[in-house]
Short mmCIF file of C-alpha atoms in Angstrom, two decimals:
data_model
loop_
_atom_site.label_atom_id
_atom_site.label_comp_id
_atom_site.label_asym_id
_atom_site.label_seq_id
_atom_site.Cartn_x
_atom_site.Cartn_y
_atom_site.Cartn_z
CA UNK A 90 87.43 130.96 92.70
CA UNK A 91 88.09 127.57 91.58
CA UNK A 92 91.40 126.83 89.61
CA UNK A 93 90.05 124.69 86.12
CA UNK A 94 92.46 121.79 85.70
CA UNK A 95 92.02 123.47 81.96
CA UNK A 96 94.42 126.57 83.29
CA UNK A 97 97.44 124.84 84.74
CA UNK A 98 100.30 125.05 83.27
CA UNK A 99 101.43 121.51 83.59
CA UNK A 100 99.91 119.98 80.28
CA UNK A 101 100.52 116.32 80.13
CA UNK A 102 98.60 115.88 83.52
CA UNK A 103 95.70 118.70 82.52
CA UNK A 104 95.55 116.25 79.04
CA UNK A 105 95.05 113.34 81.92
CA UNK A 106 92.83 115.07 83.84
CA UNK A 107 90.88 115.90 80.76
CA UNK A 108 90.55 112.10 80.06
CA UNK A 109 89.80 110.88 83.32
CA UNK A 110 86.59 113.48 83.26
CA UNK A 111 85.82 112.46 79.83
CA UNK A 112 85.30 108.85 80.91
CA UNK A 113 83.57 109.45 83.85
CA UNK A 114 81.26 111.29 82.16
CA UNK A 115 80.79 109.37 79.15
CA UNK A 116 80.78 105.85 80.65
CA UNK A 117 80.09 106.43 84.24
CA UNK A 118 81.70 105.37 87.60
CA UNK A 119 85.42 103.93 87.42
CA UNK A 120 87.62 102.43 89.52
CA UNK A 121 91.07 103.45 90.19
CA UNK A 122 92.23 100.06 88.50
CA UNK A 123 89.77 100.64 85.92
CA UNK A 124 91.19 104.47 85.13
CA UNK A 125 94.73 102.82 85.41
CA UNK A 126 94.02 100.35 82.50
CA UNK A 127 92.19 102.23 80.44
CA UNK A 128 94.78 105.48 80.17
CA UNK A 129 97.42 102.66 80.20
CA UNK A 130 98.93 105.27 83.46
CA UNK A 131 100.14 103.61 86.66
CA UNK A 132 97.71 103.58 89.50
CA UNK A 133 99.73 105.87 91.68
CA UNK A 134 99.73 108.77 89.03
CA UNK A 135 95.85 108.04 88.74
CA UNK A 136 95.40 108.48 92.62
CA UNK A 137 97.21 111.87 92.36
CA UNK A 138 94.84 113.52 89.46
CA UNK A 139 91.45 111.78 90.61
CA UNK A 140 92.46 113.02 94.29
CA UNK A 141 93.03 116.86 92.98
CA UNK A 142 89.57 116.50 90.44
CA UNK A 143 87.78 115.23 93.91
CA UNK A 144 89.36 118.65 95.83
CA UNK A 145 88.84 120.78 92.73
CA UNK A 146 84.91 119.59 93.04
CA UNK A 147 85.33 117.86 89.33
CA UNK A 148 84.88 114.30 90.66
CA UNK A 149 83.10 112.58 93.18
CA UNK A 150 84.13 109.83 95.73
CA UNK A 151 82.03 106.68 95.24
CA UNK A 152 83.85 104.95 98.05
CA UNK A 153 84.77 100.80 97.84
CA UNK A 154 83.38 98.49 95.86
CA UNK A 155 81.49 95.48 97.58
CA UNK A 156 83.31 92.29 96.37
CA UNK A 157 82.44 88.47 97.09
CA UNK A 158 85.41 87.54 98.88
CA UNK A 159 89.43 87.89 98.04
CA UNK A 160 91.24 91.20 98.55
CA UNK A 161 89.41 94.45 99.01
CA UNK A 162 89.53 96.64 96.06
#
């Protein structure tokens, strides 16, 4: 059985994880970046929760966005 990111014990991140799934859901696909800005959370904390919602089958992984030149995203 699959552990709910609604069960664990550790609150502020199952509040974050909460959010992150309430975005994606309401506004569609986000970026890392995007996530980052818009929970005002550093990228690396975002990379942790969006990696565990991808293993606990919550999110999906869209891959790289296509840019027109500069740095990869």
């Amino acid at each position: 059985m699959k552990s709910s990111f609604l069960n664990h014990k550790d609150g502020k991140n199952s509040v974050m994880k909460q959010r992150i799934v309430g975005l994606c859901v309401s506004e569609g696909d986000y970026s890392l970046a995007d996530l980052s800005k818009e929970l005002n959370s550093s990228i690396p904390t975002i990379t942790k929760l969006v990696g565990e919602l991808i293993d606990e089958g919550f999110l999906v992984d869209m891959g790289k966005l296509d840019t027109n030149g500069g740095r990869r995203p």
